[in-house]
């Protein structure tokens, strides 16, 4: 290990690897230190009996700007869900959430979807059985309201969304169908999240398609690690015993002198390293993986339960979304519970009702529970919380923005740009948003975060 680097990044999750890419692309020498034996943090994937099983499996959107702006991710293979999502209500499944009209680009105002996209969206509304049957009046009314809402949000600029009055997502959205969707996107069953976070994730849903990395969520951080440019070194299984702006001490490799430090760990580890950093709450999540003898009749749709008649928040036949996640002929069903692990029989009964099939022959492959899977974003929550604590010290992660992969990637970019400014290095990555320019224009003198940040 080199004894000196311009910047040391602690943590090789999405935020830390994104920051390292931007810093190294600007010509700085970067050393990334990860305590775990693998990169990716919570974006981890296990291989069991030929199946690729995500431990958490966050949902992405093709509309995430950070997927285009982060160096190394331009070639990430994405597998898309069917347009919109499927909802189980009153014993039936219906497709909804498809924005049939063309979305507008925030920057240029040009159409972001052509006539072909609108035609495909319209066809998708009739592609899943039993959609030939008219939905009950409450479901039809909810579909209309959801479509109108998504159509409006698709055209709203980010600056406008983050400046709107803040409240909880439950207070901001009263439609049951919207609440069911938000619960899945935010991993928040009670919808206590900030309405600004809700606005941003709904707009991302409206502007793009839900998707996952091909081969499991770990494929994204692995690609970031594999494409790190020259001048950037990555080390795993490293125990950091002390860290400051000018020096990082490790148990295995001694000291590394540096000019700046980027803390890109999880929220709890960051608070342990940086006294006074605000500690958020956490939402426990349980992910259950089943193999089935036959694929349920939902295709590649994300399926939600509007009736909330069981523990499952959302589920999908992941082998239909991404065939690489199952061996040839295998069927993988992945379901998410927003809370502690429920009884196995309760999960099976709920899935049987949602899919309309028997589940007694389904085999449980894995049950992954993380009590701190997702950081909560209860108001007041600054979706562009400062990443610069003082000159030479920066912190990034989804706890600094919206609690999504987009939030993690974008906060890493902001932290890198703040460090470049302090080190007198010109940026090389373009496409700044208006709020990025505002961040760069902040005075260089800034107090440590403290409890109010």
CSV table of C-alpha atoms in Angstrom, one decimal:
chain,number,residue,atom,x,y,z
A,1,UNK,CA,0.0,0.0,0.0
A,2,UNK,CA,1.2,3.5,-0.9
A,3,UNK,CA,2.1,5.6,2.1
A,4,UNK,CA,0.6,8.7,0.6
A,5,UNK,CA,-2.5,9.8,-1.4
A,6,UNK,CA,-4.2,13.0,-2.2
A,7,UNK,CA,-7.5,11.7,-0.9
A,8,UNK,CA,-8.4,8.7,1.2
A,9,UNK,CA,-11.9,7.4,0.9
A,10,UNK,CA,-13.3,5.3,3.7
A,11,UNK,CA,-15.9,2.9,2.4
A,12,UNK,CA,-16.3,1.1,-1.0
A,13,UNK,CA,-20.0,1.3,-1.3
A,14,UNK,CA,-21.8,3.1,-4.2
A,15,UNK,CA,-21.1,6.5,-2.7
A,16,UNK,CA,-17.4,5.9,-1.9
A,17,UNK,CA,-16.7,4.3,-5.3
A,18,UNK,CA,-18.5,7.1,-7.1
A,19,UNK,CA,-16.4,9.7,-5.2
A,20,UNK,CA,-13.2,7.8,-6.0
A,21,UNK,CA,-14.0,7.8,-9.7
A,22,UNK,CA,-14.6,11.5,-9.9
A,23,UNK,CA,-11.5,12.3,-7.8
A,24,UNK,CA,-9.2,10.1,-9.8
A,25,UNK,CA,-10.6,11.3,-13.1
A,26,UNK,CA,-9.5,14.8,-12.1
A,27,UNK,CA,-5.9,13.6,-11.7
A,28,UNK,CA,-5.8,13.1,-7.9
A,29,UNK,CA,-4.3,10.0,-6.3
A,30,UNK,CA,-7.0,8.2,-4.3
A,31,UNK,CA,-6.8,5.3,-1.9
A,32,UNK,CA,-10.1,3.5,-1.0
A,33,UNK,CA,-10.3,1.5,2.2
A,34,UNK,CA,-13.1,-1.0,2.8
A,35,UNK,CA,-13.5,-2.9,6.1
A,36,UNK,CA,-15.5,-5.8,4.5
A,37,UNK,CA,-14.0,-8.5,2.3
A,38,UNK,CA,-16.0,-7.2,-0.7
A,39,UNK,CA,-17.1,-3.9,-2.2
A,40,UNK,CA,-20.7,-2.7,-2.4
A,41,UNK,CA,-21.9,-2.4,1.2
A,42,UNK,CA,-25.6,-3.4,1.3
A,43,UNK,CA,-25.6,-4.0,-2.5
A,44,UNK,CA,-24.5,-7.6,-2.0
A,45,UNK,CA,-25.5,-10.7,-3.9
A,46,UNK,CA,-25.1,-14.4,-2.8
A,47,UNK,CA,-24.9,-17.4,-5.0
A,48,UNK,CA,-27.0,-20.4,-3.7
A,49,UNK,CA,-27.7,-23.5,-5.8
A,50,UNK,CA,-27.1,-21.6,-9.0
A,51,UNK,CA,-29.4,-18.7,-8.0
A,52,UNK,CA,-28.1,-15.1,-7.5
A,53,UNK,CA,-29.9,-13.7,-4.4
A,54,UNK,CA,-29.7,-10.1,-3.4
A,55,UNK,CA,-29.4,-9.4,0.3
A,56,UNK,CA,-31.5,-6.2,0.0
A,57,UNK,CA,-32.0,-5.7,-3.8
A,58,UNK,CA,-32.7,-1.9,-4.1
A,59,UNK,CA,-34.8,-0.9,-7.0
A,60,UNK,CA,-33.2,1.4,-9.6
A,61,UNK,CA,-34.8,3.6,-12.3
A,62,UNK,CA,-33.6,4.2,-15.8
A,63,UNK,CA,-34.2,7.9,-15.1
A,64,UNK,CA,-31.5,8.1,-12.4
A,65,UNK,CA,-29.1,10.8,-13.6
A,66,UNK,CA,-26.3,9.4,-11.6
A,67,UNK,CA,-26.3,6.2,-13.7
A,68,UNK,CA,-25.2,8.3,-16.6
A,69,UNK,CA,-23.0,10.8,-14.7
A,70,UNK,CA,-20.9,8.4,-12.7
A,71,UNK,CA,-17.8,7.3,-14.6
A,72,UNK,CA,-17.7,3.5,-15.1
A,73,UNK,CA,-21.4,3.0,-15.1
A,74,UNK,CA,-22.1,3.9,-18.7
A,75,UNK,CA,-21.9,0.2,-19.5
A,76,UNK,CA,-23.8,-1.2,-16.6
A,77,UNK,CA,-26.3,-3.8,-17.9
A,78,UNK,CA,-29.8,-3.1,-16.6
A,79,UNK,CA,-32.8,-5.5,-16.7
A,80,UNK,CA,-36.1,-3.7,-16.7
A,81,UNK,CA,-39.4,-4.6,-15.0
A,82,UNK,CA,-42.6,-4.4,-17.1
A,83,UNK,CA,-43.8,-0.8,-17.4
A,84,UNK,CA,-45.6,0.6,-14.4
A,85,UNK,CA,-46.4,-2.1,-11.8
A,86,UNK,CA,-49.0,-4.7,-11.0
A,87,UNK,CA,-51.3,-4.3,-8.1
A,88,UNK,CA,-53.3,-7.0,-6.3
A,89,UNK,CA,-56.7,-5.8,-5.1
A,90,UNK,CA,-60.0,-7.6,-4.4
A,91,UNK,CA,-58.6,-10.9,-5.5
A,92,UNK,CA,-57.4,-9.7,-8.9
A,93,UNK,CA,-54.2,-8.2,-10.4
A,94,UNK,CA,-54.1,-5.0,-12.5
A,95,UNK,CA,-51.4,-3.1,-14.3
A,96,UNK,CA,-51.1,0.5,-13.5
A,97,UNK,CA,-48.6,3.3,-13.0
A,98,UNK,CA,-47.7,3.6,-16.8
A,99,UNK,CA,-47.2,7.2,-17.9
A,100,UNK,CA,-48.8,7.0,-21.4
A,101,UNK,CA,-47.9,10.6,-22.4
A,102,UNK,CA,-44.4,11.6,-23.2
A,103,UNK,CA,-42.4,12.9,-20.3
A,104,UNK,CA,-40.6,16.2,-20.7
A,105,UNK,CA,-36.8,16.7,-20.2
A,106,UNK,CA,-36.1,18.9,-17.2
A,107,UNK,CA,-33.1,20.6,-18.9
A,108,UNK,CA,-34.2,21.1,-22.5
A,109,UNK,CA,-38.0,20.6,-22.5
A,110,UNK,CA,-37.8,18.2,-25.5
A,111,UNK,CA,-39.8,15.1,-25.5
A,112,UNK,CA,-38.0,12.3,-23.6
A,113,UNK,CA,-40.3,9.5,-25.0
A,114,UNK,CA,-41.4,9.2,-28.6
A,115,UNK,CA,-44.6,7.9,-30.1
A,116,UNK,CA,-43.2,4.4,-30.0
A,117,UNK,CA,-42.7,4.6,-26.3
A,118,UNK,CA,-46.2,5.8,-25.7
A,119,UNK,CA,-47.6,3.0,-27.9
A,120,UNK,CA,-45.6,0.4,-25.9
A,121,UNK,CA,-46.9,1.9,-22.7
A,122,UNK,CA,-50.5,1.7,-23.9
A,123,UNK,CA,-50.0,-1.9,-25.0
A,124,UNK,CA,-48.5,-2.8,-21.6
A,125,UNK,CA,-51.8,-1.8,-19.9
A,126,UNK,CA,-53.5,-4.7,-21.6
A,127,UNK,CA,-50.7,-7.3,-21.5
A,128,UNK,CA,-51.3,-8.9,-18.2
A,129,UNK,CA,-54.3,-11.1,-17.3
A,130,UNK,CA,-56.9,-10.5,-16.1
A,131,UNK,CA,-56.6,-6.9,-17.3
A,132,UNK,CA,-59.3,-7.6,-19.9
A,133,UNK,CA,-61.7,-7.3,-17.0
A,134,UNK,CA,-62.6,-3.9,-15.7
A,135,UNK,CA,-61.1,-3.1,-12.3
A,136,UNK,CA,-63.4,-2.2,-9.4
A,137,UNK,CA,-64.4,1.4,-9.2
A,138,UNK,CA,-62.0,2.3,-6.3
A,139,UNK,CA,-59.1,0.7,-8.2
A,140,UNK,CA,-60.0,2.5,-11.5
A,141,UNK,CA,-60.3,5.8,-9.7
A,142,UNK,CA,-56.9,5.2,-8.0
A,143,UNK,CA,-55.3,4.4,-11.4
A,144,UNK,CA,-56.6,7.6,-12.9
A,145,UNK,CA,-55.3,9.7,-10.0
A,146,UNK,CA,-52.0,8.0,-10.0
A,147,UNK,CA,-51.6,8.5,-13.8
A,148,UNK,CA,-52.4,12.2,-13.5
A,149,UNK,CA,-50.0,12.6,-10.6
A,150,UNK,CA,-47.1,10.9,-12.4
A,151,UNK,CA,-47.7,12.9,-15.5
A,152,UNK,CA,-47.4,16.1,-13.6
A,153,UNK,CA,-44.3,15.1,-11.6
A,154,UNK,CA,-42.5,14.0,-14.7
A,155,UNK,CA,-42.2,17.6,-15.8
A,156,UNK,CA,-41.3,19.3,-12.5
A,157,UNK,CA,-37.7,20.5,-12.1
A,158,UNK,CA,-35.7,19.2,-9.1
A,159,UNK,CA,-35.2,22.7,-7.7
A,160,UNK,CA,-39.0,23.2,-7.5
A,161,UNK,CA,-39.6,19.8,-5.8
A,162,UNK,CA,-37.0,20.4,-3.1
A,163,UNK,CA,-38.3,23.9,-2.4
A,164,UNK,CA,-41.9,22.8,-1.8
A,165,UNK,CA,-43.3,22.9,1.8
A,166,UNK,CA,-42.2,19.7,3.6
A,167,UNK,CA,-44.4,17.3,5.5
A,168,UNK,CA,-44.6,13.5,5.8
A,169,UNK,CA,-45.3,11.5,2.7
A,170,UNK,CA,-48.6,10.2,4.3
A,171,UNK,CA,-49.8,13.8,4.7
A,172,UNK,CA,-48.8,14.7,1.2
A,173,UNK,CA,-50.4,11.8,-0.6
A,174,UNK,CA,-53.9,10.5,0.4
A,175,UNK,CA,-54.5,8.1,-2.5
A,176,UNK,CA,-54.3,4.5,-1.3
A,177,UNK,CA,-52.6,3.4,-4.6
A,178,UNK,CA,-50.0,6.1,-4.4
A,179,UNK,CA,-49.3,5.2,-0.8
A,180,UNK,CA,-48.8,1.5,-1.7
A,181,UNK,CA,-46.3,2.5,-4.4
A,182,UNK,CA,-44.4,4.9,-2.1
A,183,UNK,CA,-44.2,2.3,0.6
A,184,UNK,CA,-42.3,0.0,-1.8
A,185,UNK,CA,-40.1,2.7,-3.3
A,186,UNK,CA,-39.2,4.3,0.0
A,187,UNK,CA,-39.1,1.1,2.1
A,188,UNK,CA,-41.4,3.0,4.5
A,189,UNK,CA,-44.6,1.1,5.5
A,190,UNK,CA,-45.9,4.1,7.6
A,191,UNK,CA,-44.9,6.8,5.1
A,192,UNK,CA,-43.2,8.9,7.7
A,193,UNK,CA,-40.6,9.9,5.1
A,194,UNK,CA,-40.2,13.5,4.0
A,195,UNK,CA,-42.6,14.5,1.2
A,196,UNK,CA,-39.6,15.9,-0.7
A,197,UNK,CA,-38.1,12.4,-0.9
A,198,UNK,CA,-41.4,11.0,-1.9
A,199,UNK,CA,-41.7,13.6,-4.7
A,200,UNK,CA,-38.2,12.8,-6.0
A,201,UNK,CA,-38.7,9.0,-6.1
A,202,UNK,CA,-42.1,9.3,-7.7
A,203,UNK,CA,-40.7,11.6,-10.3
A,204,UNK,CA,-38.0,9.1,-11.0
A,205,UNK,CA,-40.6,6.4,-11.4
A,206,UNK,CA,-42.6,8.6,-13.7
A,207,UNK,CA,-39.6,9.4,-15.9
A,208,UNK,CA,-38.1,6.0,-16.3
A,209,UNK,CA,-38.6,2.2,-15.9
A,210,UNK,CA,-37.9,0.3,-12.7
A,211,UNK,CA,-34.8,-1.9,-13.2
A,212,UNK,CA,-32.1,-3.9,-11.5
A,213,UNK,CA,-28.5,-4.6,-12.5
A,214,UNK,CA,-28.0,-7.8,-14.5
A,215,UNK,CA,-26.7,-10.6,-12.3
A,216,UNK,CA,-27.6,-9.0,-9.0
A,217,UNK,CA,-27.2,-5.7,-7.2
A,218,UNK,CA,-23.6,-6.4,-6.4
A,219,UNK,CA,-22.8,-6.1,-10.1
A,220,UNK,CA,-23.0,-2.3,-9.9
A,221,UNK,CA,-20.4,-1.7,-7.2
A,222,UNK,CA,-18.2,-4.5,-8.8
A,223,UNK,CA,-18.3,-2.6,-12.1
A,224,UNK,CA,-17.4,0.6,-10.3
A,225,UNK,CA,-14.4,-1.1,-8.6
A,226,UNK,CA,-13.2,-2.8,-11.8
A,227,UNK,CA,-13.2,0.4,-13.8
A,228,UNK,CA,-11.4,2.6,-11.3
A,229,UNK,CA,-8.8,4.7,-13.3
A,230,UNK,CA,-5.1,4.8,-12.8
A,231,UNK,CA,-4.1,6.6,-9.7
A,232,UNK,CA,-6.8,5.0,-7.6
A,233,UNK,CA,-6.1,2.0,-5.4
A,234,UNK,CA,-8.7,-0.1,-3.6
A,235,UNK,CA,-8.1,-2.3,-0.6
A,236,UNK,CA,-10.6,-4.5,1.2
A,237,UNK,CA,-10.4,-6.2,4.6
A,238,UNK,CA,-8.8,-3.1,6.1
A,239,UNK,CA,-9.4,-2.1,9.7
A,240,UNK,CA,-9.0,1.7,10.2
A,241,UNK,CA,-8.0,2.5,13.7
A,242,UNK,CA,-7.7,6.3,13.4
A,243,UNK,CA,-8.6,8.9,10.7
A,244,UNK,CA,-8.0,12.6,10.3
A,245,UNK,CA,-7.8,15.1,7.5
A,246,UNK,CA,-4.1,14.5,7.1
A,247,UNK,CA,-3.5,10.9,8.1
A,248,UNK,CA,-5.3,7.6,8.2
A,249,UNK,CA,-4.0,4.7,10.4
A,250,UNK,CA,-4.8,1.1,9.5
A,251,UNK,CA,-4.2,-2.0,11.5
A,252,UNK,CA,-2.8,-3.9,8.6
A,253,UNK,CA,-0.8,-1.3,6.6
A,254,UNK,CA,0.2,1.4,9.0
A,255,UNK,CA,-0.3,5.1,8.2
A,256,UNK,CA,-1.3,6.8,5.0
A,257,UNK,CA,-0.7,10.5,4.7
A,258,UNK,CA,-3.3,12.4,2.8
A,259,UNK,CA,-4.6,15.9,2.0
A,260,UNK,CA,-8.3,15.2,2.3
A,261,UNK,CA,-10.6,12.5,3.8
A,262,UNK,CA,-13.9,11.3,2.4
A,263,UNK,CA,-16.0,9.3,4.8
A,264,UNK,CA,-18.3,7.1,2.7
A,265,UNK,CA,-19.4,4.5,5.2
A,266,UNK,CA,-22.9,3.7,6.4
A,267,UNK,CA,-24.6,6.2,8.6
A,268,UNK,CA,-23.8,4.5,11.9
A,269,UNK,CA,-20.1,4.0,11.1
A,270,UNK,CA,-19.9,7.6,9.9
A,271,UNK,CA,-21.4,8.9,13.1
A,272,UNK,CA,-18.8,6.8,15.0
A,273,UNK,CA,-15.9,8.3,13.1
A,274,UNK,CA,-17.3,11.9,13.1
A,275,UNK,CA,-18.6,12.9,16.5
A,276,UNK,CA,-21.5,15.2,16.3
A,277,UNK,CA,-22.7,13.8,13.0
A,278,UNK,CA,-26.5,13.4,13.0
A,279,UNK,CA,-27.6,9.7,13.4
A,280,UNK,CA,-30.7,8.9,11.4
A,281,UNK,CA,-33.2,6.2,12.2
A,282,UNK,CA,-33.3,2.9,10.3
A,283,UNK,CA,-36.0,0.8,8.7
A,284,UNK,CA,-35.6,-3.0,9.1
A,285,UNK,CA,-36.1,-5.0,5.9
A,286,UNK,CA,-36.4,-8.7,5.3
A,287,UNK,CA,-35.9,-10.2,1.8
A,288,UNK,CA,-37.3,-13.7,1.1
A,289,UNK,CA,-36.2,-15.7,-1.9
A,290,UNK,CA,-38.2,-18.7,-3.2
A,291,UNK,CA,-37.7,-21.1,-6.1
A,292,UNK,CA,-40.9,-22.2,-7.8
A,293,UNK,CA,-41.6,-25.2,-10.1
A,294,UNK,CA,-43.6,-22.9,-12.4
A,295,UNK,CA,-43.4,-19.1,-12.9
A,296,UNK,CA,-46.4,-17.2,-11.4
A,297,UNK,CA,-48.6,-15.4,-14.0
A,298,UNK,CA,-47.3,-11.9,-13.4
A,299,UNK,CA,-44.5,-11.8,-16.0
A,300,UNK,CA,-41.8,-9.3,-15.2
A,301,UNK,CA,-44.0,-7.0,-13.2
A,302,UNK,CA,-43.3,-5.6,-9.7
A,303,UNK,CA,-46.4,-6.8,-7.8
A,304,UNK,CA,-47.8,-4.8,-4.8
A,305,UNK,CA,-50.8,-5.6,-2.6
A,306,UNK,CA,-53.3,-2.7,-2.3
A,307,UNK,CA,-55.3,-4.7,0.3
A,308,UNK,CA,-52.2,-5.0,2.6
A,309,UNK,CA,-53.5,-8.4,3.6
A,310,UNK,CA,-50.2,-9.9,4.7
A,311,UNK,CA,-46.5,-9.2,5.5
A,312,UNK,CA,-45.2,-8.8,1.9
A,313,UNK,CA,-44.7,-5.2,0.7
A,314,UNK,CA,-43.7,-6.1,-2.9
A,315,UNK,CA,-42.7,-9.1,-4.8
A,316,UNK,CA,-41.5,-10.1,-8.3
A,317,UNK,CA,-40.5,-13.1,-10.4
A,318,UNK,CA,-36.9,-12.0,-10.6
A,319,UNK,CA,-36.0,-14.7,-13.1
A,320,UNK,CA,-38.5,-13.1,-15.5
A,321,UNK,CA,-36.9,-9.7,-15.0
A,322,UNK,CA,-33.3,-10.9,-15.1
A,323,UNK,CA,-32.8,-14.5,-16.4
A,324,UNK,CA,-29.2,-14.5,-15.2
A,325,UNK,CA,-30.4,-14.7,-11.6
A,326,UNK,CA,-31.7,-18.3,-11.9
A,327,UNK,CA,-30.2,-21.5,-13.4
A,328,UNK,CA,-31.6,-22.7,-16.7
A,329,UNK,CA,-35.2,-23.7,-16.2
A,330,UNK,CA,-35.2,-22.2,-12.6
A,331,UNK,CA,-37.8,-19.7,-11.3
A,332,UNK,CA,-36.8,-17.2,-8.7
A,333,UNK,CA,-39.4,-15.2,-6.7
A,334,UNK,CA,-38.1,-12.4,-4.5
A,335,UNK,CA,-40.3,-10.8,-1.9
A,336,UNK,CA,-39.7,-7.9,0.4
A,337,UNK,CA,-41.1,-7.5,3.9
A,338,UNK,CA,-40.7,-4.1,5.6
A,339,UNK,CA,-39.9,-5.3,9.0
A,340,UNK,CA,-38.6,-8.3,10.9
A,341,UNK,CA,-38.8,-11.8,9.5
A,342,UNK,CA,-42.4,-13.0,9.6
A,343,UNK,CA,-43.5,-16.6,9.9
A,344,UNK,CA,-42.8,-18.6,6.8
A,345,UNK,CA,-46.4,-19.8,6.5
A,346,UNK,CA,-47.6,-16.2,6.6
A,347,UNK,CA,-45.4,-15.2,3.7
A,348,UNK,CA,-46.5,-18.2,1.6
A,349,UNK,CA,-50.1,-17.6,2.2
A,350,UNK,CA,-49.8,-13.9,1.3
A,351,UNK,CA,-47.9,-14.8,-1.9
A,352,UNK,CA,-50.4,-17.4,-2.8
A,353,UNK,CA,-53.2,-14.7,-2.7
A,354,UNK,CA,-51.1,-12.1,-4.5
A,355,UNK,CA,-50.1,-14.4,-7.4
A,356,UNK,CA,-53.2,-16.5,-7.4
A,357,UNK,CA,-51.3,-19.8,-7.3
A,358,UNK,CA,-50.5,-22.4,-4.8
A,359,UNK,CA,-47.1,-22.0,-3.0
A,360,UNK,CA,-46.8,-25.2,-1.0
A,361,UNK,CA,-44.2,-26.6,-3.4
A,362,UNK,CA,-42.1,-23.4,-3.3
A,363,UNK,CA,-38.6,-23.9,-1.8
A,364,UNK,CA,-37.2,-21.2,0.5
A,365,UNK,CA,-33.7,-20.4,-0.8
A,366,UNK,CA,-32.8,-17.6,1.7
A,367,UNK,CA,-34.2,-15.2,4.2
A,368,UNK,CA,-32.0,-12.1,4.6
A,369,UNK,CA,-32.8,-9.7,7.4
A,370,UNK,CA,-31.1,-6.4,8.0
A,371,UNK,CA,-32.3,-4.3,11.0
A,372,UNK,CA,-30.6,-1.2,9.6
A,373,UNK,CA,-31.3,-1.8,5.9
A,374,UNK,CA,-32.5,1.7,4.9
A,375,UNK,CA,-32.0,5.0,6.6
A,376,UNK,CA,-35.2,6.9,7.4
A,377,UNK,CA,-35.8,10.4,6.1
A,378,UNK,CA,-38.3,11.8,8.4
A,379,UNK,CA,-38.9,15.6,8.1
A,380,UNK,CA,-37.2,17.9,8.5
A,381,UNK,CA,-34.8,16.3,6.0
A,382,UNK,CA,-32.5,18.2,3.7
A,383,UNK,CA,-32.3,16.1,0.5
A,384,UNK,CA,-29.0,17.9,-0.3
A,385,UNK,CA,-27.5,17.8,3.1
A,386,UNK,CA,-24.0,19.3,3.2
A,387,UNK,CA,-21.2,16.9,2.3
A,388,UNK,CA,-18.4,19.3,3.3
A,389,UNK,CA,-17.9,19.4,7.0
A,390,UNK,CA,-14.8,21.5,6.8
A,391,UNK,CA,-11.9,22.0,4.4
A,392,UNK,CA,-10.4,18.5,3.8
A,393,UNK,CA,-13.2,16.6,5.5
A,394,UNK,CA,-16.2,15.3,3.6
A,395,UNK,CA,-19.0,12.8,4.2
A,396,UNK,CA,-21.3,11.1,1.6
A,397,UNK,CA,-23.8,8.3,1.4
A,398,UNK,CA,-27.6,7.9,0.9
A,399,UNK,CA,-28.0,9.4,4.4
A,400,UNK,CA,-27.0,12.7,3.0
A,401,UNK,CA,-29.7,12.8,0.3
A,402,UNK,CA,-32.6,10.5,-0.7
A,403,UNK,CA,-32.2,7.0,0.7
A,404,UNK,CA,-31.7,5.4,-2.8
A,405,UNK,CA,-28.8,4.3,-5.0
A,406,UNK,CA,-29.2,7.5,-6.9
A,407,UNK,CA,-28.8,9.4,-3.6
A,408,UNK,CA,-25.7,7.5,-2.7
A,409,UNK,CA,-24.1,8.0,-6.2
A,410,UNK,CA,-25.0,11.7,-6.3
A,411,UNK,CA,-23.7,12.4,-2.8
A,412,UNK,CA,-20.4,10.8,-3.7
A,413,UNK,CA,-20.2,13.1,-6.7
A,414,UNK,CA,-20.9,16.1,-4.6
A,415,UNK,CA,-18.3,15.2,-2.0
A,416,UNK,CA,-15.7,14.7,-4.8
A,417,UNK,CA,-16.5,18.1,-6.3
A,418,UNK,CA,-16.3,19.8,-2.9
A,419,UNK,CA,-12.9,18.2,-2.3
A,420,UNK,CA,-11.7,19.3,-5.8
A,421,UNK,CA,-12.7,22.9,-5.0
A,422,UNK,CA,-10.8,22.9,-1.7
A,423,UNK,CA,-7.7,21.3,-3.4
A,424,UNK,CA,-7.8,23.7,-6.3
A,425,UNK,CA,-8.4,21.0,-8.9
A,426,UNK,CA,-10.7,21.6,-11.9
A,427,UNK,CA,-13.7,19.4,-12.4
A,428,UNK,CA,-13.8,17.1,-15.4
A,429,UNK,CA,-17.3,15.7,-15.2
A,430,UNK,CA,-20.1,17.9,-16.6
A,431,UNK,CA,-23.8,17.9,-16.4
A,432,UNK,CA,-24.2,19.7,-13.2
A,433,UNK,CA,-27.7,20.3,-11.9
A,434,UNK,CA,-28.6,23.8,-10.6
A,435,UNK,CA,-28.3,22.5,-7.0
A,436,UNK,CA,-24.8,21.2,-7.8
A,437,UNK,CA,-23.7,24.7,-8.8
A,438,UNK,CA,-25.2,26.1,-5.6
A,439,UNK,CA,-23.2,23.6,-3.6
A,440,UNK,CA,-20.0,24.6,-5.4
A,441,UNK,CA,-20.7,28.3,-4.7
A,442,UNK,CA,-20.9,27.9,-0.9
A,443,UNK,CA,-18.3,29.7,1.1
A,444,UNK,CA,-15.2,27.5,1.9
A,445,UNK,CA,-15.6,28.3,5.6
A,446,UNK,CA,-18.2,26.0,7.1
A,447,UNK,CA,-18.8,24.9,10.6
A,448,UNK,CA,-18.8,21.2,11.5
A,449,UNK,CA,-22.2,19.6,11.2
A,450,UNK,CA,-23.5,19.3,14.7
A,451,UNK,CA,-26.9,18.1,15.7
A,452,UNK,CA,-28.9,20.5,13.5
A,453,UNK,CA,-27.4,19.5,10.2
